[in-house]
Amino acid sequence: VNGCPANRFLSIESIRDEIYAEPRDLLEKFSTAISIAVVIPISAINSIAADSSGTLYAHAYRAANILLDTIAFSLVQHLIEHGFTAQPIPASLIVDERRAIGNISHKLFAHMVGLGWIGRNLLLVNPKYGPRIRLATILANLKLSVENRMMKC
């Protein structure tokens, strides 16, 4: 996260049956999850009190989601070009309106790769940025070394 998105990964082969995914078989063809995080500027958070409409925060939120989706899509294209199967999971796509859930929990994967902990408010809390991060996930069929769990931009 220091000036660039944080990218961390996790082998999901041994835990895929324990993780909720929509559709249920989404994780079956993938062995790795890559978690991506970008920071929401503190000025956007602080603007919520000053800007009762929340438009500056809403813009930062949408911009962060677009950035995450662009990063994820670009990385997936790179992986595909190198012979891997990969799927970007959009930052903010609701697949079940009634339960307000996406394809997977970005927060769960981000927690599992060490980007933060789940706080009392049920948000992911990053040690440096607190809950001011947005998340996306890439599922892929590649093997990555545990020693290099943090990917550099």
Coordinates of N, CA and C in Angstrom, one line a residue:
V1 N 0.9 -1.2 0.0 CA 0.0 0.0 0.0 C 0.9 1.2 0.0
N2 N 2.0 1.5 0.2 CA 2.8 2.8 0.2 C 2.9 3.4 -1.2
G3 N 2.0 4.2 -1.6 CA 2.1 4.8 -2.9 C 1.7 4.0 -4.1
C4 N 1.5 2.7 -3.9 CA 1.0 1.8 -4.9 C 0.1 0.8 -4.3
P5 N -0.7 0.2 -5.1 CA -1.6 -0.8 -4.5 C -0.9 -2.0 -3.9
A6 N -1.4 -2.5 -2.8 CA -0.8 -3.7 -2.2 C -1.4 -4.9 -2.8
N7 N -0.5 -5.8 -3.2 CA -1.0 -7.1 -3.8 C -0.4 -8.2 -2.9
R8 N -1.2 -9.0 -2.4 CA -0.7 -10.2 -1.6 C -1.5 -11.4 -2.1
F9 N -1.0 -12.6 -2.0 CA -1.6 -13.8 -2.5 C -1.7 -14.9 -1.4
L10 N -2.5 -15.9 -1.8 CA -2.8 -17.0 -0.8 C -3.2 -18.2 -1.7
S11 N -2.7 -19.3 -1.3 CA -3.1 -20.6 -1.9 C -4.5 -20.9 -1.3
I12 N -5.4 -21.2 -2.2 CA -6.8 -21.5 -1.7 C -7.1 -23.0 -1.9
E13 N -6.2 -23.8 -2.4 CA -6.5 -25.2 -2.7 C -7.1 -25.9 -1.4
S14 N -6.5 -25.7 -0.3 CA -6.9 -26.5 0.9 C -8.1 -25.9 1.6
I15 N -8.5 -24.7 1.3 CA -9.6 -24.0 2.0 C -10.8 -23.7 1.1
R16 N -10.7 -24.0 -0.2 CA -11.8 -23.5 -1.1 C -13.2 -24.1 -0.8
D17 N -13.3 -25.2 -0.1 CA -14.6 -25.8 0.2 C -15.2 -25.0 1.4
E18 N -14.4 -24.3 2.2 CA -14.8 -23.6 3.3 C -15.2 -22.1 3.1
I19 N -15.0 -21.7 1.8 CA -15.2 -20.3 1.5 C -16.5 -20.1 0.6
Y20 N -17.3 -19.2 1.0 CA -18.5 -19.0 0.2 C -18.2 -18.3 -1.1
A21 N -18.7 -18.8 -2.2 CA -18.5 -18.1 -3.5 C -19.8 -18.3 -4.3
E22 N -20.0 -17.3 -5.1 CA -21.2 -17.3 -6.0 C -20.7 -17.0 -7.4
P23 N -20.9 -17.9 -8.3 CA -21.5 -19.2 -8.1 C -20.7 -20.2 -7.3
R24 N -21.3 -21.2 -6.7 CA -20.6 -22.1 -5.8 C -19.3 -22.7 -6.3
D25 N -19.3 -23.0 -7.6 CA -18.1 -23.7 -8.2 C -17.0 -22.7 -8.7
L26 N -17.2 -21.4 -8.3 CA -16.3 -20.4 -8.8 C -14.8 -20.7 -8.5
L27 N -14.5 -21.2 -7.3 CA -13.1 -21.4 -6.8 C -12.5 -22.6 -7.4
E28 N -13.3 -23.6 -7.9 CA -12.8 -24.9 -8.3 C -11.6 -24.9 -9.2
K29 N -11.6 -24.0 -10.2 CA -10.6 -24.1 -11.2 C -9.4 -23.2 -10.9
F30 N -9.3 -22.6 -9.7 CA -8.3 -21.7 -9.3 C -7.5 -22.2 -8.0
S31 N -6.2 -22.0 -8.0 CA -5.4 -22.4 -6.9 C -4.9 -21.2 -6.0
T32 N -5.0 -20.0 -6.5 CA -4.5 -18.9 -5.8 C -5.5 -17.7 -5.9
A33 N -5.5 -17.0 -4.8 CA -6.2 -15.7 -4.7 C -5.2 -14.6 -4.5
I34 N -5.3 -13.5 -5.3 CA -4.5 -12.3 -5.1 C -5.4 -11.2 -4.6
S35 N -5.0 -10.7 -3.5 CA -5.8 -9.6 -2.9 C -5.1 -8.2 -3.2
I36 N -5.9 -7.3 -3.7 CA -5.4 -6.0 -4.1 C -6.1 -4.9 -3.2
A37 N -5.4 -4.0 -2.7 CA -5.9 -2.9 -1.9 C -5.4 -1.5 -2.4
V38 N -6.3 -0.6 -2.4 CA -5.9 0.8 -2.6 C -6.5 1.7 -1.4
V39 N -5.9 2.8 -1.1 CA -6.2 3.6 0.0 C -7.2 4.7 -0.5
I40 N -8.2 4.9 0.4 CA -9.1 6.0 0.2 C -8.5 7.2 0.9
P41 N -8.3 8.3 0.2 CA -7.6 9.5 0.8 C -8.3 9.9 2.1
I42 N -7.5 10.3 3.1 CA -8.1 10.8 4.4 C -8.9 12.0 4.2
S43 N -8.5 12.8 3.2 CA -9.3 14.1 2.9 C -10.7 13.7 2.4
A44 N -10.9 12.6 1.7 CA -12.2 12.2 1.3 C -13.1 11.8 2.5
I45 N -12.4 11.0 3.4 CA -13.2 10.6 4.6 C -13.5 11.9 5.4
N46 N -12.6 12.8 5.6 CA -12.9 14.0 6.4 C -13.9 14.9 5.7
S47 N -14.1 14.8 4.4 CA -15.0 15.6 3.7 C -16.5 15.2 4.0
I48 N -16.7 14.0 4.6 CA -18.0 13.6 4.9 C -18.7 14.5 5.8
A49 N -18.0 15.0 6.9 CA -18.6 15.9 7.8 C -18.9 17.2 7.2
A50 N -18.0 17.7 6.4 CA -18.1 19.1 5.8 C -19.0 19.1 4.7
D51 N -19.1 18.0 3.9 CA -20.0 17.9 2.7 C -21.1 17.0 3.0
S52 N -22.2 17.6 3.5 CA -23.4 16.7 3.9 C -23.9 15.8 2.8
S53 N -23.7 16.1 1.6 CA -24.1 15.3 0.5 C -23.2 14.1 0.3
G54 N -22.0 14.2 0.8 CA -21.0 13.1 0.7 C -20.5 12.9 -0.7
T55 N -20.6 13.9 -1.6 CA -20.2 13.7 -3.0 C -18.7 13.5 -3.2
L56 N -17.9 14.2 -2.4 CA -16.4 14.0 -2.5 C -16.0 12.6 -2.1
Y57 N -16.6 12.1 -1.0 CA -16.3 10.7 -0.6 C -16.8 9.7 -1.6
A58 N -18.0 9.9 -2.1 CA -18.6 9.0 -3.1 C -17.8 9.0 -4.4
H59 N -17.2 10.1 -4.8 CA -16.3 10.1 -5.9 C -15.1 9.3 -5.7
A60 N -14.5 9.5 -4.5 CA -13.2 8.8 -4.1 C -13.5 7.3 -4.1
Y61 N -14.7 6.9 -3.6 CA -15.1 5.5 -3.5 C -15.2 4.9 -4.9
R62 N -15.9 5.6 -5.8 CA -16.0 5.1 -7.2 C -14.7 5.1 -7.9
A63 N -13.9 6.1 -7.7 CA -12.5 6.2 -8.3 C -11.7 5.0 -7.8
A64 N -11.7 4.7 -6.6 CA -10.9 3.6 -6.0 C -11.4 2.3 -6.6
N65 N -12.7 2.1 -6.8 CA -13.2 0.9 -7.4 C -12.8 0.7 -8.8
I66 N -12.8 1.8 -9.5 CA -12.4 1.8 -10.9 C -10.9 1.5 -11.0
L67 N -10.1 2.1 -10.2 CA -8.7 1.8 -10.1 C -8.4 0.3 -9.8
L68 N -9.1 -0.2 -8.8 CA -9.0 -1.6 -8.5 C -9.4 -2.5 -9.6
D69 N -10.5 -2.3 -10.3 CA -10.9 -3.1 -11.4 C -9.9 -3.0 -12.6
T70 N -9.4 -1.8 -12.8 CA -8.4 -1.7 -13.9 C -7.1 -2.4 -13.6
I71 N -6.6 -2.3 -12.3 CA -5.4 -3.1 -11.9 C -5.7 -4.6 -12.0
A72 N -6.8 -5.0 -11.5 CA -7.1 -6.5 -11.6 C -7.2 -7.0 -13.0
F73 N -7.9 -6.2 -13.8 CA -8.1 -6.6 -15.2 C -6.8 -6.6 -16.0
S74 N -5.9 -5.7 -15.7 CA -4.6 -5.6 -16.4 C -3.8 -6.8 -15.9
L75 N -3.8 -7.1 -14.6 CA -3.0 -8.2 -14.2 C -3.5 -9.5 -14.7
V76 N -4.8 -9.7 -14.8 CA -5.4 -10.9 -15.4 C -5.0 -11.0 -16.9
Q77 N -5.0 -9.9 -17.6 CA -4.5 -10.0 -19.0 C -3.1 -10.4 -19.1
H78 N -2.2 -10.0 -18.2 CA -0.8 -10.4 -18.2 C -0.7 -11.9 -17.9
L79 N -1.5 -12.3 -16.9 CA -1.5 -13.8 -16.6 C -1.9 -14.6 -17.7
I80 N -3.0 -14.2 -18.4 CA -3.5 -15.0 -19.5 C -2.5 -15.0 -20.6
E81 N -1.8 -13.9 -20.9 CA -0.8 -13.9 -21.9 C 0.4 -14.9 -21.6
H82 N 0.6 -15.2 -20.4 CA 1.6 -16.1 -19.9 C 1.1 -17.5 -19.7
G83 N -0.1 -17.8 -20.2 CA -0.6 -19.2 -20.1 C -1.4 -19.6 -18.9
F84 N -1.7 -18.6 -18.0 CA -2.5 -19.0 -16.8 C -4.0 -18.7 -17.1
T85 N -4.8 -19.3 -16.2 CA -6.2 -19.0 -16.2 C -6.4 -18.0 -15.0
A86 N -7.1 -17.0 -15.2 CA -7.3 -16.0 -14.1 C -8.7 -15.3 -14.3
Q87 N -9.2 -14.9 -13.2 CA -10.5 -14.2 -13.2 C -10.5 -13.0 -12.2
P88 N -10.7 -11.8 -12.7 CA -10.8 -10.6 -11.8 C -12.2 -10.7 -11.2
I89 N -12.2 -10.4 -9.9 CA -13.5 -10.3 -9.2 C -13.7 -8.8 -8.9
P90 N -14.7 -8.2 -9.5 CA -14.9 -6.7 -9.4 C -14.9 -6.2 -7.9
A91 N -14.4 -5.0 -7.8 CA -14.3 -4.5 -6.4 C -15.7 -4.3 -5.8
S92 N -16.7 -4.0 -6.5 CA -18.0 -3.6 -5.9 C -19.2 -4.1 -6.8
L93 N -19.2 -5.4 -7.0 CA -20.3 -6.0 -7.8 C -21.2 -6.8 -6.9
I94 N -22.4 -6.5 -6.8 CA -23.4 -7.2 -6.0 C -24.0 -8.3 -6.9
V95 N -23.9 -9.5 -6.5 CA -24.6 -10.6 -7.2 C -25.8 -11.1 -6.6
D96 N -26.1 -10.8 -5.3 CA -27.3 -11.1 -4.6 C -27.8 -9.9 -3.9
E97 N -28.7 -9.2 -4.5 CA -29.3 -8.0 -3.9 C -29.9 -8.2 -2.5
R98 N -30.6 -9.3 -2.4 CA -31.3 -9.5 -1.1 C -30.3 -9.6 0.0
R99 N -29.2 -10.3 -0.2 CA -28.2 -10.5 0.9 C -27.0 -9.5 0.7
A100 N -27.1 -8.7 -0.3 CA -26.0 -7.7 -0.5 C -24.6 -8.3 -0.5
I101 N -24.4 -9.3 -1.3 CA -23.1 -10.0 -1.4 C -22.6 -10.0 -2.8
G102 N -21.3 -10.1 -2.9 CA -20.6 -10.2 -4.2 C -20.3 -11.7 -4.5
N103 N -19.4 -11.9 -5.5 CA -19.0 -13.2 -5.8 C -18.2 -13.9 -4.7
I104 N -17.4 -13.1 -4.1 CA -16.6 -13.6 -2.9 C -16.5 -12.5 -1.9
S105 N -15.9 -12.8 -0.8 CA -15.6 -11.7 0.2 C -14.2 -11.2 0.0
H106 N -14.0 -10.0 -0.6 CA -12.7 -9.4 -0.7 C -12.1 -9.3 0.7
K107 N -12.9 -8.9 1.6 CA -12.4 -8.7 3.0 C -11.8 -10.0 3.6
L108 N -12.5 -11.1 3.4 CA -12.0 -12.4 3.9 C -10.6 -12.7 3.3
F109 N -10.5 -12.6 2.0 CA -9.2 -12.9 1.3 C -8.1 -11.9 1.8
A110 N -8.5 -10.6 1.9 CA -7.5 -9.6 2.3 C -7.0 -9.9 3.7
H111 N -7.9 -10.3 4.6 CA -7.5 -10.7 6.0 C -6.6 -11.9 6.0
M112 N -7.0 -12.9 5.2 CA -6.2 -14.2 5.1 C -4.8 -14.0 4.6
V113 N -4.6 -13.0 3.7 CA -3.3 -12.8 3.2 C -2.5 -11.8 4.0
G114 N -3.1 -11.3 5.1 CA -2.3 -10.4 6.0 C -2.4 -8.9 5.8
L115 N -3.4 -8.5 5.0 CA -3.5 -7.0 4.8 C -4.2 -6.3 6.0
G116 N -4.7 -7.0 6.9 CA -5.3 -6.4 8.1 C -6.1 -7.4 8.9
W117 N -6.9 -6.9 9.9 CA -7.7 -7.8 10.7 C -9.1 -7.3 10.6
I118 N -10.1 -8.1 11.0 CA -11.5 -7.7 11.0 C -11.8 -7.1 12.3
G119 N -12.2 -5.8 12.2 CA -12.5 -5.0 13.4 C -13.9 -5.2 13.9
R120 N -14.1 -4.6 15.1 CA -15.5 -4.7 15.7 C -16.6 -4.2 14.8
N121 N -16.2 -3.3 13.9 CA -17.2 -2.8 12.9 C -17.4 -3.7 11.7
L122 N -16.7 -4.8 11.7 CA -16.7 -5.8 10.6 C -16.0 -5.3 9.4
L123 N -15.3 -4.2 9.5 CA -14.5 -3.8 8.3 C -13.1 -4.3 8.5
L124 N -12.4 -4.4 7.3 CA -11.0 -4.8 7.4 C -10.2 -3.6 7.9
V125 N -9.4 -3.8 8.9 CA -8.6 -2.7 9.4 C -7.1 -3.0 9.1
N126 N -6.5 -2.1 8.3 CA -5.1 -2.2 7.9 C -4.3 -1.5 9.0
P127 N -3.1 -2.1 9.3 CA -2.3 -1.5 10.4 C -1.9 0.0 10.1
K128 N -1.7 0.4 8.9 CA -1.3 1.7 8.5 C -2.5 2.7 8.2
Y129 N -3.4 2.2 7.5 CA -4.5 3.0 6.9 C -5.9 2.8 7.6
G130 N -5.9 1.9 8.6 CA -7.2 1.7 9.2 C -8.2 1.1 8.2
P131 N -9.4 1.5 8.3 CA -10.5 0.9 7.4 C -10.6 1.6 6.1
R132 N -9.6 2.6 5.8 CA -9.7 3.4 4.6 C -9.1 2.8 3.4
I133 N -9.5 1.5 3.2 CA -9.0 0.9 2.0 C -10.1 0.2 1.2
R134 N -10.0 0.1 -0.1 CA -10.9 -0.6 -0.9 C -10.2 -1.9 -1.5
L135 N -10.9 -2.9 -1.8 CA -10.4 -4.2 -2.1 C -10.9 -4.8 -3.4
A136 N -10.1 -5.6 -4.0 CA -10.5 -6.4 -5.1 C -9.7 -7.7 -5.0
T137 N -10.1 -8.7 -5.8 CA -9.5 -10.0 -5.7 C -9.3 -10.6 -7.1
I138 N -8.2 -11.3 -7.4 CA -8.0 -12.0 -8.6 C -7.9 -13.5 -8.2
L139 N -8.6 -14.3 -8.9 CA -8.4 -15.8 -8.8 C -7.6 -16.3 -9.9
A140 N -6.6 -17.1 -9.7 CA -5.8 -17.6 -10.8 C -5.3 -19.0 -10.5
N141 N -4.8 -19.7 -11.5 CA -4.3 -21.0 -11.4 C -2.8 -21.1 -11.5
L142 N -2.2 -20.2 -10.7 CA -0.7 -20.2 -10.6 C -0.2 -20.5 -9.2
K143 N 1.0 -21.0 -9.2 CA 1.6 -21.4 -7.9 C 2.6 -20.2 -7.6
L144 N 2.5 -19.7 -6.5 CA 3.5 -18.6 -6.1 C 4.2 -19.0 -4.8
S145 N 5.4 -18.6 -4.7 CA 6.2 -19.0 -3.5 C 5.8 -18.2 -2.3
V146 N 5.6 -18.9 -1.2 CA 5.2 -18.2 0.1 C 6.2 -17.2 0.5
E147 N 7.5 -17.4 0.2 CA 8.5 -16.4 0.6 C 8.2 -15.0 -0.1
N148 N 7.6 -15.0 -1.2 CA 7.3 -13.8 -2.0 C 5.9 -13.4 -1.9
R149 N 5.3 -13.5 -0.7 CA 3.8 -13.3 -0.6 C 3.4 -11.9 -0.9
M150 N 4.3 -10.9 -0.7 CA 4.0 -9.5 -1.1 C 4.5 -9.2 -2.5
M151 N 3.6 -8.9 -3.4 CA 4.1 -8.5 -4.7 C 4.3 -7.0 -4.8
K152 N 5.3 -6.7 -5.5 CA 5.7 -5.2 -5.6 C 5.1 -4.7 -6.9
C153 N 4.7 -3.4 -6.9 CA 4.2 -2.8 -8.1 C 5.3 -2.2 -9.0

